[in-house]
Amino acid sequence: MRHADVAVLDARAAESHIRVYNHAADPHRPERLSLMGDLKIAIEQDALALAYQPKLEPRTGRVVGAEALVRWTHPRRGFVPPDSFIPLAEETGAIRHLTRWGLRRALRQTADWAAAGHDLRMSVNLSVRDLGDAALPDRIDALLEETGLKPDRLMLEITESAIMGDPETAVALLSRLADRGMDLSIDDFGVGQSSFAYLRRLPVREIKIDRSFIRTLAETAQDQAIVGTIIKLGHSLGYKVTAEGVEDGPALALLAEMGCDLAQGYYIARPLTPAAFTDFLARHAAGEMPWQAREARG
Ligand code: C2E
Ligand code: CA
Ligand code: CA
């Protein structure tokens, strides 16, 4: 099917509109294969890293959690953004290894921070392919036991579109995870093909409003109406609501006013290395972050 796609693309540009797949002319194959081979090695050699982006309660100013985001510095290509290798890893199935690696790394870090007195809830992204991994709940149980963390310290983020792709399978696996006390979050909320019929059946604790609605929140009345409505709707269904992609002070102030439970974005902090995150927590505790002055007055 992939070869057919390549041929179709080629045919669109061709005068006759007919093309047979030609391996030598396939621009993607070699690079993709070698990238996936390198990713496999990077996972095995523990050469990937996680960055942690703080999650803030806009109304109290407390930092209560973090989202773990994978970072890959390729030995030759340099930084490879997740958006360019996660979809490939999903295609090839390598994502399951990546997810397991990420869960272990993130939970160990959470345990380290807890031991240092920082009780955080860690969010980890699951991909659509993880939803078919029937062994995942046991795997997570084992990791929780290994790190001594309670299941409610882990929040699993899954996009709306991943769930809607195969809702029955998603509901089955996510229910098993929720039964064990883990919290689920619907990522990129508002841009997918949501069906509330399915969302209602899911054991969801949080919805995360997509950053496309938050980026211009302060300037756009329409975005304010949408975000305000999602917050109200979420609350009336018993969900916590997080806004991601908060890039300026006015947006953060508006979210606090609208009763949004949690906020995440460059304005609060970029995704940080573990050391930088620890530093951030110390500066935050000392009230040294630029956005804290506003709160102290309010
Ligand atoms: P996502 O789950 O929606 O993650 C949020 C993305 O928004 C991150 O991009 C983050 O760096 C970025 N971001 C945070 N604050 C702001 C902001 O204020 N403005 C803007 N413009 N962007 C902001 P990143 O790290 O490049 O990750 C991209 C996507 O790759 C993620 O989107 C997620 O879908 C996927 N991803 C990242 N790490 C993992 C992982 O460990 N496992 C899986 N399955 N997917 C991952
Ligand atoms: Ca996410
Ligand atoms: Ca998101």
Coordinates of C-alpha atoms and ligand atoms in Angstrom, one line a residue:
M1 CA 0.0 0.0 0.0
R2 CA 2.9 2.3 0.8
H3 CA 4.4 1.6 -2.6
A4 CA 1.1 2.4 -4.2
D5 CA 1.0 5.7 -2.4
V6 CA 4.4 6.6 -3.7
A7 CA 3.3 5.6 -7.3
V8 CA 0.1 7.7 -7.0
L9 CA 2.1 10.8 -5.9
D10 CA 4.5 10.2 -8.8
A11 CA 1.6 9.7 -11.2
R12 CA -0.1 13.0 -10.2
A13 CA 2.9 14.8 -11.5
A14 CA 3.2 12.7 -14.7
E15 CA 1.5 13.6 -17.9
S16 CA 0.1 10.2 -18.6
H17 CA -1.1 9.9 -14.9
I18 CA 0.2 6.3 -14.9
R19 CA 3.2 5.2 -13.0
V20 CA 4.6 1.9 -11.6
Y21 CA 6.3 2.0 -8.3
N22 CA 10.0 2.4 -8.8
H23 CA 12.1 1.5 -5.8
A24 CA 15.1 3.5 -6.9
A25 CA 13.0 6.6 -7.2
D26 CA 11.4 6.2 -3.8
P27 CA 12.7 9.2 -1.9
H28 CA 11.7 7.9 1.6
R29 CA 12.6 4.3 1.9
P30 CA 16.4 4.3 2.5
E31 CA 16.4 7.2 4.9
R32 CA 13.4 6.0 6.8
L33 CA 14.8 2.5 7.2
S34 CA 18.1 3.8 8.4
L35 CA 16.5 6.2 10.8
M36 CA 14.4 3.4 12.3
G37 CA 17.5 1.2 12.6
D38 CA 19.2 4.0 14.4
L39 CA 16.3 4.6 16.7
K40 CA 16.3 0.9 17.7
I41 CA 20.0 1.2 18.6
A42 CA 19.3 4.4 20.5
I43 CA 16.6 2.7 22.6
E44 CA 18.8 -0.3 23.3
Q45 CA 21.7 1.8 24.3
D46 CA 19.6 4.1 26.4
A47 CA 20.8 7.0 24.3
L48 CA 17.4 8.9 24.2
A49 CA 16.5 11.4 26.8
L50 CA 13.3 12.8 28.3
A51 CA 12.5 16.5 28.7
Y52 CA 10.0 17.5 31.4
Q53 CA 7.6 20.4 31.0
P54 CA 6.0 21.7 34.2
K55 CA 2.2 21.7 34.7
L56 CA 1.0 24.6 36.8
E57 CA -2.3 25.3 38.6
P58 CA -3.1 28.8 37.4
R59 CA -5.3 29.6 40.4
T60 CA -2.9 28.6 43.1
G61 CA 0.4 29.0 41.3
R62 CA 1.5 25.5 42.4
V63 CA 3.5 23.2 40.1
V64 CA 1.8 19.8 40.5
G65 CA 3.1 17.7 37.6
A66 CA 5.1 17.4 34.4
E67 CA 4.8 16.0 31.0
A68 CA 7.6 13.7 29.8
L69 CA 8.7 14.4 26.1
V70 CA 11.2 12.3 24.3
R71 CA 14.4 13.9 22.9
W72 CA 16.7 12.3 20.4
T73 CA 20.1 13.6 19.5
H74 CA 21.2 11.5 16.5
P75 CA 25.0 11.0 16.3
R76 CA 25.2 12.4 12.7
R77 CA 21.9 14.2 12.1
G78 CA 21.8 16.0 15.4
F79 CA 18.5 16.8 17.0
V80 CA 15.6 14.9 15.5
P81 CA 12.2 16.3 16.5
P82 CA 9.7 13.8 17.9
D83 CA 7.1 14.8 15.3
S84 CA 9.4 13.4 12.6
F85 CA 10.3 10.0 14.2
I86 CA 7.3 9.1 16.3
P87 CA 5.0 8.6 13.3
L88 CA 7.7 6.4 11.7
A89 CA 8.1 4.5 14.9
E90 CA 4.4 4.0 14.9
E91 CA 4.5 2.6 11.4
T92 CA 7.3 0.2 12.1
G93 CA 6.1 -0.9 15.6
A94 CA 9.2 0.4 17.3
I95 CA 7.0 2.7 19.3
R96 CA 6.2 0.0 21.8
H97 CA 9.8 -0.2 22.8
L98 CA 10.0 3.5 22.9
T99 CA 6.9 3.7 25.2
R100 CA 8.3 1.1 27.6
W101 CA 11.6 2.9 27.7
G102 CA 9.9 6.2 28.3
L103 CA 7.6 4.9 31.0
R104 CA 10.6 3.4 32.9
R105 CA 12.7 6.5 32.6
A106 CA 9.8 8.9 33.6
L107 CA 8.8 6.8 36.6
R108 CA 12.3 6.6 37.9
Q109 CA 12.7 10.3 37.6
T110 CA 9.3 10.8 39.4
A111 CA 10.6 8.6 42.2
D112 CA 13.8 10.5 42.4
W113 CA 11.9 13.8 42.7
A114 CA 9.5 12.3 45.3
A115 CA 12.5 11.3 47.3
A116 CA 13.7 14.9 47.2
G117 CA 10.4 16.1 48.5
H118 CA 8.7 17.0 45.2
D119 CA 5.5 15.1 44.8
L120 CA 4.7 15.3 41.1
R121 CA 2.2 13.6 38.9
M122 CA 4.0 12.5 35.7
S123 CA 2.2 12.5 32.3
V124 CA 3.5 10.1 29.7
N125 CA 2.3 10.0 26.0
L126 CA 0.9 6.8 24.7
S127 CA 0.6 6.2 20.9
V128 CA -2.2 4.6 19.0
R129 CA -0.1 1.4 18.6
D130 CA 0.3 1.1 22.4
L131 CA -3.5 0.6 22.6
G132 CA -3.1 -2.8 21.0
D133 CA -0.4 -3.9 23.4
A134 CA -2.3 -6.2 25.8
A135 CA 0.8 -6.7 28.0
L136 CA 1.1 -3.0 28.7
P137 CA -0.9 -2.8 31.9
D138 CA 1.2 -5.6 33.6
R139 CA 4.3 -3.9 32.4
I140 CA 3.3 -0.6 34.0
D141 CA 2.3 -2.4 37.2
A142 CA 5.8 -3.9 37.4
L143 CA 7.4 -0.5 36.8
L144 CA 5.3 1.1 39.5
E145 CA 6.3 -1.6 41.9
E146 CA 10.0 -1.2 40.9
T147 CA 9.8 2.5 41.6
G148 CA 7.5 2.3 44.7
L149 CA 5.1 4.8 43.2
K150 CA 1.4 4.8 43.6
P151 CA -0.6 4.4 40.3
D152 CA -2.1 7.8 40.7
R153 CA 1.3 9.4 40.2
L154 CA 1.1 8.4 36.5
M155 CA -1.1 10.1 34.0
L156 CA -1.3 8.6 30.5
E157 CA -2.0 10.9 27.6
I158 CA -3.6 9.6 24.5
T159 CA -4.8 11.7 21.6
E160 CA -8.4 12.0 20.6
S161 CA -7.6 10.8 17.1
A162 CA -5.8 7.7 18.4
I163 CA -8.9 6.7 20.3
M164 CA -11.3 7.4 17.5
G165 CA -9.2 5.2 15.1
D166 CA -10.2 2.1 16.9
P167 CA -12.5 3.0 19.8
E168 CA -13.4 -0.5 20.9
T169 CA -9.8 -1.6 21.4
A170 CA -8.9 1.7 23.0
V171 CA -11.8 1.5 25.5
A172 CA -10.8 -2.1 26.4
L173 CA -7.1 -1.3 27.1
L174 CA -7.7 2.1 28.7
S175 CA -10.3 0.6 31.0
R176 CA -7.8 -1.9 32.2
L177 CA -5.3 0.8 32.9
A178 CA -7.8 2.9 34.8
D179 CA -9.0 -0.1 36.8
R180 CA -5.4 -0.1 38.2
G181 CA -5.7 3.4 39.4
M182 CA -3.8 5.2 36.6
D183 CA -5.3 8.4 35.2
L184 CA -6.0 9.0 31.6
S185 CA -5.9 12.3 29.7
I186 CA -7.3 13.1 26.3
D187 CA -4.6 15.0 24.4
D188 CA -5.0 17.5 21.6
F189 CA -8.7 17.9 22.6
G190 CA -10.8 19.9 20.2
V191 CA -9.1 19.0 16.9
G192 CA -10.0 15.3 16.5
Q193 CA -13.2 13.7 15.5
S194 CA -14.6 13.4 19.0
S195 CA -17.5 11.3 19.7
F196 CA -18.9 12.0 23.1
A197 CA -20.5 8.6 23.0
Y198 CA -17.0 7.1 23.2
L199 CA -15.5 9.7 25.5
R200 CA -18.2 9.0 28.0
R201 CA -17.3 5.4 28.1
L202 CA -13.7 6.1 28.7
P203 CA -12.3 6.3 32.3
V204 CA -10.9 9.8 31.6
R205 CA -9.7 12.2 34.3
E206 CA -8.4 15.0 32.2
I207 CA -8.9 16.7 28.9
K208 CA -6.1 18.7 27.4
I209 CA -7.2 21.5 25.2
D210 CA -5.1 21.6 22.0
R211 CA -2.6 24.4 21.8
S212 CA -4.1 25.8 18.6
F213 CA -6.9 27.2 20.7
I214 CA -4.5 28.6 23.3
R215 CA -1.9 30.3 21.2
T216 CA -4.0 33.3 20.3
L217 CA -6.4 33.1 23.3
A218 CA -5.8 36.6 24.5
E219 CA -6.4 38.2 21.1
T220 CA -9.3 36.0 19.8
A221 CA -12.8 36.2 21.1
Q222 CA -13.7 33.1 19.3
D223 CA -10.9 31.1 20.9
Q224 CA -12.1 32.4 24.3
A225 CA -15.6 31.2 23.6
I226 CA -14.4 27.8 22.6
V227 CA -11.9 27.4 25.5
G228 CA -14.5 28.6 28.0
T229 CA -17.0 26.2 26.6
I230 CA -14.6 23.2 26.7
I231 CA -13.7 24.1 30.3
K232 CA -17.4 24.2 31.4
L233 CA -18.2 21.1 29.5
G234 CA -15.2 19.2 30.9
H235 CA -16.1 20.2 34.4
S236 CA -19.7 19.2 34.1
L237 CA -18.5 15.8 32.9
G238 CA -16.2 15.5 35.9
Y239 CA -12.9 16.1 34.0
K240 CA -10.0 18.2 35.0
V241 CA -9.1 20.5 32.2
T242 CA -5.5 21.4 31.1
A243 CA -4.5 24.0 28.6
E244 CA -1.3 23.4 26.7
G245 CA 0.7 25.9 24.6
V246 CA 0.4 28.8 27.0
E247 CA 2.8 31.3 25.5
D248 CA 1.9 34.6 27.2
G249 CA 0.8 36.2 30.5
P250 CA -2.6 37.4 29.3
A251 CA -3.5 33.8 28.2
L252 CA -2.5 32.4 31.6
A253 CA -4.5 35.1 33.4
L254 CA -7.6 34.4 31.2
L255 CA -7.3 30.6 31.9
A256 CA -7.2 31.3 35.6
E257 CA -10.3 33.4 35.3
M258 CA -12.1 30.7 33.3
G259 CA -11.3 28.2 36.0
C260 CA -8.9 26.1 33.9
D261 CA -7.3 23.5 36.3
L262 CA -3.9 23.2 34.8
A263 CA -1.7 25.1 32.4
Q264 CA 1.4 24.1 30.4
G265 CA 3.5 26.2 28.0
Y266 CA 6.6 28.1 27.1
Y267 CA 5.4 31.1 29.2
I268 CA 5.6 28.9 32.3
A269 CA 8.6 26.8 31.2
R270 CA 9.9 25.0 28.1
P271 CA 10.4 21.3 28.3
L272 CA 13.5 21.0 30.6
T273 CA 16.3 18.5 31.3
P274 CA 16.0 16.8 34.7
A275 CA 18.7 19.2 36.2
A276 CA 17.0 22.3 34.7
F277 CA 13.6 21.1 36.0
T278 CA 15.0 20.6 39.6
D279 CA 16.4 24.1 39.3
F280 CA 13.1 25.4 38.0
L281 CA 11.3 23.9 41.1
A282 CA 13.8 25.7 43.4
R283 CA 13.3 29.0 41.7
H284 CA 9.6 28.6 41.7
A285 CA 9.6 27.8 45.4
A286 CA 11.6 31.0 46.0
G287 CA 9.0 33.0 43.9
E288 CA 11.6 33.9 41.3
M289 CA 9.7 33.1 38.1
P290 CA 8.7 36.2 36.1
W291 CA 5.1 35.2 36.0
Q292 CA 4.9 34.7 39.8
A293 CA 5.0 38.5 40.5
R294 CA 1.6 38.9 38.8
E295 CA 0.1 36.2 41.0
A296 CA 1.5 37.6 44.2
R297 CA -0.3 40.8 43.4
G298 CA -3.5 39.1 42.3
Ligands
C2E1 P1 2.2 16.7 22.5 O1 1.9 15.5 23.3 O2 1.0 17.5 22.2 O3 3.3 17.5 23.3 C1 3.3 18.9 23.4 C2 4.2 19.5 22.4 O4 4.1 21.0 22.5 C3 5.7 19.3 22.7 O5 6.4 19.2 21.5 C4 6.1 20.5 23.5 O6 7.5 20.8 23.4 C5 5.3 21.6 22.7 N1 5.0 22.8 23.5 C6 5.0 22.9 24.9 N2 4.7 24.2 25.2 C7 4.5 24.9 24.1 C8 4.2 26.2 23.8 O7 4.0 27.1 24.6 N3 4.1 26.6 22.5 C9 4.3 25.7 21.5 N4 4.2 26.1 20.2 N5 4.6 24.4 21.7 C10 4.7 24.0 23.0 P2 7.4 18.0 21.2 O8 8.2 17.7 22.4 O9 8.2 18.4 20.0 O10 6.5 16.8 20.9 C11 5.7 16.7 19.8 C12 4.8 15.6 19.9 O11 5.5 14.3 19.8 C13 4.0 15.5 21.2 O12 2.9 16.3 21.1 C14 3.6 14.0 21.2 O13 2.5 13.8 20.4 C15 4.8 13.4 20.5 N6 5.7 12.8 21.6 C16 6.7 13.5 22.3 N7 7.3 12.6 23.2 C17 6.6 11.4 23.1 C18 6.8 10.2 23.7 O14 7.6 10.0 24.6 N8 5.9 9.2 23.3 C19 5.0 9.4 22.3 N9 4.2 8.4 22.0 N10 4.8 10.6 21.7 C20 5.6 11.6 22.1
CA2 CA 0.9 15.1 25.2
CA3 CA -1.0 17.9 22.9

